[in-house]
CSV table of C-alpha atoms in Angstrom, one decimal:
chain,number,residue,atom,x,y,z
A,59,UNK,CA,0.0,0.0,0.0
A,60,UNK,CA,1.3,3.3,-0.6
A,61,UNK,CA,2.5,5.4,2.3
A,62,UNK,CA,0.4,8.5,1.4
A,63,UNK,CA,-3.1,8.5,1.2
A,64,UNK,CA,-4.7,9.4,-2.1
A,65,UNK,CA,-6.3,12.7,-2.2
A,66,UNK,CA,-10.0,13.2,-3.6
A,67,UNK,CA,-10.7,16.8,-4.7
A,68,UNK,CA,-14.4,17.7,-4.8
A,69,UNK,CA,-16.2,21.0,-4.0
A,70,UNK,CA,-18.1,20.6,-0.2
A,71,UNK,CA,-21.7,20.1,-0.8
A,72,UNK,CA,-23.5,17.4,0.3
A,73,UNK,CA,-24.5,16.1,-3.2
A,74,UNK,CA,-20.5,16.4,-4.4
A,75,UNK,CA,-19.6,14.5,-0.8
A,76,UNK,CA,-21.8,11.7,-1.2
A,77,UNK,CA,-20.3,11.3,-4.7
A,78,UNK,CA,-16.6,11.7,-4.0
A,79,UNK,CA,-17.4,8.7,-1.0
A,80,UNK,CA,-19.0,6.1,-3.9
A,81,UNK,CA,-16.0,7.2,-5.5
A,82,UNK,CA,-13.9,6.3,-2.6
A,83,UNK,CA,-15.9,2.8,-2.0
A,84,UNK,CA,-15.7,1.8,-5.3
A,85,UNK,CA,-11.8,2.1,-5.3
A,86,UNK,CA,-12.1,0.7,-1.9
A,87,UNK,CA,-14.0,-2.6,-2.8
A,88,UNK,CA,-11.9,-2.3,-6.1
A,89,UNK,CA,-8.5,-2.6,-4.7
A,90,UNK,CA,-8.9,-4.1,-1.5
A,91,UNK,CA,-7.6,-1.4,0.6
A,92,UNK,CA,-8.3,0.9,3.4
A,93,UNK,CA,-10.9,3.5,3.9
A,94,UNK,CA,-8.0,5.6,5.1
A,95,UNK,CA,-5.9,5.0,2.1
A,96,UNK,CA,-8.3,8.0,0.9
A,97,UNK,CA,-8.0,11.4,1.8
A,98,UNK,CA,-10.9,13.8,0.7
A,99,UNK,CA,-10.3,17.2,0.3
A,100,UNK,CA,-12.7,20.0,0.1
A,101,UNK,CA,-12.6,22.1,-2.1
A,102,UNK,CA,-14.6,25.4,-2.3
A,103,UNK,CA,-15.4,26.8,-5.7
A,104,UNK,CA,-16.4,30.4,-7.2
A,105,UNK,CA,-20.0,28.4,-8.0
A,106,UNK,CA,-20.7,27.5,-4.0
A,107,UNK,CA,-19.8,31.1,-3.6
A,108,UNK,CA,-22.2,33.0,-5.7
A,109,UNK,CA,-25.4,32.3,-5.0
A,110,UNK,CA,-27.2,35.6,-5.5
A,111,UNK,CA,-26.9,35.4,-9.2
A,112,UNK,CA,-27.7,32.9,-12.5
A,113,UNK,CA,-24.5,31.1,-13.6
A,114,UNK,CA,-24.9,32.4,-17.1
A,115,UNK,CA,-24.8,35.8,-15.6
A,116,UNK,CA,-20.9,35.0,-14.2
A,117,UNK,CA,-19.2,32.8,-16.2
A,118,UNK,CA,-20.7,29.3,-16.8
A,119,UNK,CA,-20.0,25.9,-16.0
A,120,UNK,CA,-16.5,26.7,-15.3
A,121,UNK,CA,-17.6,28.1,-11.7
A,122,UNK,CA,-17.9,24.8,-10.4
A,123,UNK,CA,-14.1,23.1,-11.4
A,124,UNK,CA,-11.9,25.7,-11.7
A,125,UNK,CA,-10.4,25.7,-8.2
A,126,UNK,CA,-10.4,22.3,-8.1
A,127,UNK,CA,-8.5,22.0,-11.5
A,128,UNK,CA,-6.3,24.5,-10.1
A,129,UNK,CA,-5.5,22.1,-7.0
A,130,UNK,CA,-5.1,18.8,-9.4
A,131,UNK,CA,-2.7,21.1,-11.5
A,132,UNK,CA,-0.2,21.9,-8.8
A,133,UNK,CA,-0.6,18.3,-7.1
A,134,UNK,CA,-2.2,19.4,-3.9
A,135,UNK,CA,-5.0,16.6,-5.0
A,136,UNK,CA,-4.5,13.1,-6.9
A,137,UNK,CA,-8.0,13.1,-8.6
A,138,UNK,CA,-11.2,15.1,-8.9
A,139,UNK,CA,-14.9,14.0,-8.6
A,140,UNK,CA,-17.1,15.8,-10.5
A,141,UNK,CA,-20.6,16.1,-11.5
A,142,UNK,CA,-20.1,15.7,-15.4
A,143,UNK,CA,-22.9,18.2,-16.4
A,144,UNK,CA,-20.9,20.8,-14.4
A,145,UNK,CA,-18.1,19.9,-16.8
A,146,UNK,CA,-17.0,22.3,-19.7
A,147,UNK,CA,-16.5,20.9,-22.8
A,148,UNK,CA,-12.8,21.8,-22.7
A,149,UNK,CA,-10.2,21.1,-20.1
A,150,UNK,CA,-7.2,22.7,-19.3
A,151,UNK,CA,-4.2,21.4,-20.8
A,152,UNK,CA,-2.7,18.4,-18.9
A,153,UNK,CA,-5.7,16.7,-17.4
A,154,UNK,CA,-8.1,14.4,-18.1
A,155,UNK,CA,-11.6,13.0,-17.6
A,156,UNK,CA,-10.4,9.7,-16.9
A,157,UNK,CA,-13.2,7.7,-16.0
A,158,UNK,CA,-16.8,7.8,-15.3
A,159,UNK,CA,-18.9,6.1,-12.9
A,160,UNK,CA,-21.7,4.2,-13.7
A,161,UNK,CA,-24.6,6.5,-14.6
A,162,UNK,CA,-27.7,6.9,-12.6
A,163,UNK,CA,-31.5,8.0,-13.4
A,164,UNK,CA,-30.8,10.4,-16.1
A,165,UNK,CA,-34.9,12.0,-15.5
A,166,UNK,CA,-35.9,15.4,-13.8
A,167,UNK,CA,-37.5,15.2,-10.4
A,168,UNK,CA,-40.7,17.8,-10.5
A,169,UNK,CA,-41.7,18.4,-6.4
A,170,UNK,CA,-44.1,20.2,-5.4
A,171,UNK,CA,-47.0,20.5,-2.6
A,172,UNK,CA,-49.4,21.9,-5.4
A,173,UNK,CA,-49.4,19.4,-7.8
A,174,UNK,CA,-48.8,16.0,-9.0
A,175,UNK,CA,-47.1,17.0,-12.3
A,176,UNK,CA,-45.9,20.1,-14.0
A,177,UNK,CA,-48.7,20.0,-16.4
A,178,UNK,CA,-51.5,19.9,-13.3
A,179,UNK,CA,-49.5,23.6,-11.3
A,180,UNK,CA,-52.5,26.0,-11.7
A,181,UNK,CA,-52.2,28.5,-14.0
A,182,UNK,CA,-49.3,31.5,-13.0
A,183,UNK,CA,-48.0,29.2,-10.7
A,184,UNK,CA,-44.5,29.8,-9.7
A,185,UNK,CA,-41.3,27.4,-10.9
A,186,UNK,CA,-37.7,27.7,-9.6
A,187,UNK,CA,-34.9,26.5,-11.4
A,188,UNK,CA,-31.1,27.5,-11.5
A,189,UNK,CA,-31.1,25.7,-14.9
A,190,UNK,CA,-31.9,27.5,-18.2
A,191,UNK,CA,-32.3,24.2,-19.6
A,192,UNK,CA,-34.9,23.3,-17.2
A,193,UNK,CA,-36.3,26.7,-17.5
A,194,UNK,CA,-36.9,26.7,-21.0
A,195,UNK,CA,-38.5,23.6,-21.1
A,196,UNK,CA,-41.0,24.5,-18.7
A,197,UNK,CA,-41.9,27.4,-20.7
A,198,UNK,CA,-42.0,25.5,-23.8
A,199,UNK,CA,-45.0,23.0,-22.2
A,200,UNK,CA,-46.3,25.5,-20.0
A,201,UNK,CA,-46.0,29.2,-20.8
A,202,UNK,CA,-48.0,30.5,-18.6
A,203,UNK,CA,-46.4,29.5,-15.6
A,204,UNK,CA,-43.5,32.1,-13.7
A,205,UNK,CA,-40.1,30.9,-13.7
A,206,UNK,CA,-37.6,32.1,-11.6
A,207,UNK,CA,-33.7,31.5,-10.8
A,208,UNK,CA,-33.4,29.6,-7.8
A,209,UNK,CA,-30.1,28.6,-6.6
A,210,UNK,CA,-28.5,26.9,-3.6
A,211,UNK,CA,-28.1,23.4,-2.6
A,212,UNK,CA,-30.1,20.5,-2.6
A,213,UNK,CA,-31.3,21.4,1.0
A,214,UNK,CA,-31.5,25.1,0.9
A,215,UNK,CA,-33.7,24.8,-2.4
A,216,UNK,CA,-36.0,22.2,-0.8
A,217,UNK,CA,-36.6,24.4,2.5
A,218,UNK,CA,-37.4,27.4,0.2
A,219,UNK,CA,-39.9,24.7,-1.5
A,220,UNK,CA,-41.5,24.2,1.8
A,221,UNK,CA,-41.6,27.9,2.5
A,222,UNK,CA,-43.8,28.7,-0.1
A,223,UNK,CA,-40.9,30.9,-2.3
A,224,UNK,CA,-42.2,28.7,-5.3
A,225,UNK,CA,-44.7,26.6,-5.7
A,226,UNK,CA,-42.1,23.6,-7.5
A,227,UNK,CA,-39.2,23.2,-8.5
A,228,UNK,CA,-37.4,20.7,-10.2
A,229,UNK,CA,-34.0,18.7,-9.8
A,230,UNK,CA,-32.0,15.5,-11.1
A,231,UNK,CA,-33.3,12.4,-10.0
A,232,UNK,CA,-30.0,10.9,-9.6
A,233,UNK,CA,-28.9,13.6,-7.0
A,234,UNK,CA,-32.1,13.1,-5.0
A,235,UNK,CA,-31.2,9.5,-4.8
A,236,UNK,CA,-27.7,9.7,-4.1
A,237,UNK,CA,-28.8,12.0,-1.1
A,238,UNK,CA,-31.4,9.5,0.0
A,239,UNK,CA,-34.2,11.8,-1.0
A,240,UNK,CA,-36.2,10.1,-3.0
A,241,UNK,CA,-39.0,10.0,-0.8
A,242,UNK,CA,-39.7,13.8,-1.9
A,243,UNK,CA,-39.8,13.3,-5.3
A,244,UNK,CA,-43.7,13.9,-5.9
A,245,UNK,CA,-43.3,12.6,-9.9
A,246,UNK,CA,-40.5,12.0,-11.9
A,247,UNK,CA,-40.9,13.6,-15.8
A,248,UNK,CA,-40.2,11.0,-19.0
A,249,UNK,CA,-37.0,11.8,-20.8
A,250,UNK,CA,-38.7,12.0,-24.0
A,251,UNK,CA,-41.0,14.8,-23.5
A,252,UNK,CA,-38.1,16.6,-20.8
A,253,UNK,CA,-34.6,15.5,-22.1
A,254,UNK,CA,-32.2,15.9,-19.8
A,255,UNK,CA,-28.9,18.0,-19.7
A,256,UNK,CA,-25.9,16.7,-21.0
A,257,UNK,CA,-24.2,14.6,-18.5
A,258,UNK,CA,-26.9,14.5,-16.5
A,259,UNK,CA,-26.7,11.4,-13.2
A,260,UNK,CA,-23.0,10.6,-14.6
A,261,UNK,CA,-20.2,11.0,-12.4
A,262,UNK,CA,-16.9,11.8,-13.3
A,263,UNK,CA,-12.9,11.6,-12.5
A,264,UNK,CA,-10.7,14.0,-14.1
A,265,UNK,CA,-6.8,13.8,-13.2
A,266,UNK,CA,-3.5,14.8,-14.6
A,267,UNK,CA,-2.4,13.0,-18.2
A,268,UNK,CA,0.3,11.0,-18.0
A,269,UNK,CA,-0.2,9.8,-14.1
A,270,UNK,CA,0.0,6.3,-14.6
A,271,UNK,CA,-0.3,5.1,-10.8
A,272,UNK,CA,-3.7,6.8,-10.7
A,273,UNK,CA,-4.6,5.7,-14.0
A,274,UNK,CA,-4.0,2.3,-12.9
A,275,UNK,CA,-6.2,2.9,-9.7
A,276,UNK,CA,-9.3,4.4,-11.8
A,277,UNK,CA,-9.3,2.0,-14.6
A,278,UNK,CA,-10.7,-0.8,-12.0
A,279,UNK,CA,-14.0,1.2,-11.6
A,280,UNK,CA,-14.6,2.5,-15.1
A,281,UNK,CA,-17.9,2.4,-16.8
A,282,UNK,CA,-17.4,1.7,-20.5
A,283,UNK,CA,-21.0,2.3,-21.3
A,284,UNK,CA,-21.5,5.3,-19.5
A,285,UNK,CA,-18.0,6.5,-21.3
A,286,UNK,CA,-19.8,6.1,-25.2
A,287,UNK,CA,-22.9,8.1,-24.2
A,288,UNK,CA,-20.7,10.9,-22.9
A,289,UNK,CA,-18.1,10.6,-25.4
A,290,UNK,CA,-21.1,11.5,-27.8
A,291,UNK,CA,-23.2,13.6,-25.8
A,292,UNK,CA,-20.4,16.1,-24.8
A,293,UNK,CA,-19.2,15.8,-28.7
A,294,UNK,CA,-22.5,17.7,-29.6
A,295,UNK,CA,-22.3,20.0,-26.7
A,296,UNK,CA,-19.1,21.4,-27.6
A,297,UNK,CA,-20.1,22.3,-31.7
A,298,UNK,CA,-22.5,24.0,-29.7
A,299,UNK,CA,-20.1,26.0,-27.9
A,300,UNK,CA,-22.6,25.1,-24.9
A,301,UNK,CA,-22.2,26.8,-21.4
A,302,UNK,CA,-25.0,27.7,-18.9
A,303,UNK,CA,-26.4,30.4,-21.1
A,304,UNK,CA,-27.8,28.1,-23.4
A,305,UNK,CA,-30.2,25.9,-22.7
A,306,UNK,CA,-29.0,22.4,-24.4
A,307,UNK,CA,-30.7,19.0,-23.9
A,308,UNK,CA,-28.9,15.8,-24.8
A,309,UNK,CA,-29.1,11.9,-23.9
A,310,UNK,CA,-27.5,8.9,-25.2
A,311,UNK,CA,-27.8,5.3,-25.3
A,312,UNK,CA,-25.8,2.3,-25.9
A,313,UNK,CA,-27.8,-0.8,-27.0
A,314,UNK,CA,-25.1,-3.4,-29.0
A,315,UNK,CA,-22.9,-2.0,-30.6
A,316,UNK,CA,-25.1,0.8,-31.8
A,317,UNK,CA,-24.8,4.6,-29.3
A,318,UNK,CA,-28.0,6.5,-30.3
A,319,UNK,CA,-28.3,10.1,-29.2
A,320,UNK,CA,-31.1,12.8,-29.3
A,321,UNK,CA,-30.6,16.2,-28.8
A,322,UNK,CA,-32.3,19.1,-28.4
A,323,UNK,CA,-31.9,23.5,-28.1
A,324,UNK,CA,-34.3,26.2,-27.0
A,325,UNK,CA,-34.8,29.9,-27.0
A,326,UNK,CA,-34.6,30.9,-23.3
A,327,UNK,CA,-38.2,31.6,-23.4
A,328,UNK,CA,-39.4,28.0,-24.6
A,329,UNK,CA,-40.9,29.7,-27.7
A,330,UNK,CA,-38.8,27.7,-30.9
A,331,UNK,CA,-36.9,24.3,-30.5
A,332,UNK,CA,-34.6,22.3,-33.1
A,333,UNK,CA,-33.9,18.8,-32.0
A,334,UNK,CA,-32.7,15.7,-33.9
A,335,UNK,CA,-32.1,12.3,-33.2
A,336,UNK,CA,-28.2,10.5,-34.6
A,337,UNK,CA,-27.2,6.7,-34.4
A,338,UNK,CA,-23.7,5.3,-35.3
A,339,UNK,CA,-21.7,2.3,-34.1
A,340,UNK,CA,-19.6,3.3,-30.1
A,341,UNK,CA,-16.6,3.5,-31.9
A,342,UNK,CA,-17.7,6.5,-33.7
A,343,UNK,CA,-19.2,7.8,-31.0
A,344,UNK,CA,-17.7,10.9,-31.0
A,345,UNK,CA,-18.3,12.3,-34.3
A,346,UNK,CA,-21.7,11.3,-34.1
A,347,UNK,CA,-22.2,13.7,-31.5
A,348,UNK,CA,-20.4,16.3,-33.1
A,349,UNK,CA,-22.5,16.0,-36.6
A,350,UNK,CA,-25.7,16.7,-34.4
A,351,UNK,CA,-24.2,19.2,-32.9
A,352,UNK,CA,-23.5,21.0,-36.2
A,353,UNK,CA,-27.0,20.0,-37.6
A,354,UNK,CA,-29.1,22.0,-35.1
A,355,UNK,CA,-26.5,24.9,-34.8
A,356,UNK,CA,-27.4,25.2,-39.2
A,357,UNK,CA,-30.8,24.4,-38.8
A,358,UNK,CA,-31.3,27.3,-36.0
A,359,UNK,CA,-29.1,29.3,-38.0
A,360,UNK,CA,-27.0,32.9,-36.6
A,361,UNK,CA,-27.7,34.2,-33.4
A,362,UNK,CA,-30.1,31.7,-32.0
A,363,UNK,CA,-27.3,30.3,-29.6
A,364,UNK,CA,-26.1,34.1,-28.5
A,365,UNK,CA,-29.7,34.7,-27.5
């Protein structure tokens, strides 16, 4: 066993905690070894410090790695766990997303004290979301409802819930679970009428290229399948030059040999969609992805994505 204990950089929330420990039992169970032959390390991000403001209002996705990145750069960590829709499309030079988990529910969770569904909130009823995706899609199947920003974490957004701030909200499935929240789930929404973002209930490892003693240690708890469907979704999300100030929907699925992948983008307001649906074999999983990817940024043609 080595003599140091490998360190786990994740940002401190409950949600990212509970991931970074599955992380840590998997390797655990994987390897054989001690629970303290794993040291996490918290790491606090400029996302879990802005909270008064939308993401797309302050930079994006980025918000929510680059500290940690920083701290796998200079070696104060070993390996990052991340949630991979928080993940920009491009990392910084010398690291990696070197494995992926396997993935969880990839649906919405709608909850609310109001209604069973989002299509049974009364009329004018009041949505929160922190996600334009999210927020766009409600106002494409329901337009008369308000939607408004809503950010914290997975606790601070259910007690504003329960304080009557909105009337629902709505949040990944896969987080709730991995919480042991489930229970408050009042419906979870199909994936084909509310796709999810890319990413979505996948967790990933990013580390530095090239480190070969911690590539060894992650390849035990890689998920191949969960790798194609990212490989492709995350393909069309970067022709899109997608961030969290455009609201981008895309799942894939392995079945065979055969990754299929639907994807979807919205005016913020819900009002005009182009979607489209790709199939190819894994191997070319990639430009699959990226082909869609160009397809719906020609179809919606200039300036629908800067909107």
């Amino acid at each position: 066993m080595q003599s140091k204990p490998v360190r786990i950089g994740t940002r401190g929330s409950a949600l990212a905690l509970a991931q970074a420990h599955e992380t840590r039992d998997r390797l655990m169970k994987a390897h054989g070894l001690p629970e303290e032959a794993f040291q996490i390390a918290i790491i606090k991000t400029s996302g879990d410090r802005i909270l008064d403001r939308a993401l797309s209002e302050v930079g994006g996705k980025g918000l929510f790695t680059k500290e940690i990145e920083d701290a796998l750069l200079s070696g104060d960590i070993d390996f990052a766990v991340h949630s991979s829709k928080d993940m920009p499309t491009l990392l910084p030079d010398g690291l990696e997303i070197s494995a992926f988990l396997p993935r969880e529910d990839v649906r919405d969770a709608f909850i609310s004290p109001k209604a069973t569904t989002l299509l049974d909130l009364p009329q004018g009823a009041v949505v929160g979301s922190a996600s334009l995706r999210r927020q766009a899609m409600v106002k494409r199947l329901r337009p008369d409802l308000e939607v408004v920003t809503y950010r914290g974490n997975v606790q601070r957004r259910l007690e504003k819930l329960a304080e009557g701030v909105v009337d629902a909200t709505l949040l990944a499935y896969a987080g709730l679970k991995r919480l042991g929240l489930g229970d408050v789930v009042t419906s979870v929404i199909d994936e084909d009428s509310f796709l999810p973002a890319v990413g979505q209930g996948a967790i990933c490892i990013e580390s530095r290229i090239g480190d070969e003693r911690i590539g060894a240690l992650l390849a035990a708890i890689h998920h191949e399948e969960t790798a194609i469907c990212l490989t492709a979704e995350r393909a069309f999300l970067r022709e899109l030059d997608g961030s969290c100030r455009t609201p981008i929907a895309g799942l894939a699925r392995v079945a065979d040999s055969t990754v299929t992948l639907r994807g979807l983008i919205l005016k913020p307001d819900g009002s005009l969609c182009h979607e489209g649906v790709r199939e190819a074999n894994i191997a070319d999983a990639a430009a699959m992805g990226a082909d869609l990817g160009l397809a719906l940024k020609a179809a919606a043609g200039p300036g629908f994505l800067a909107e």
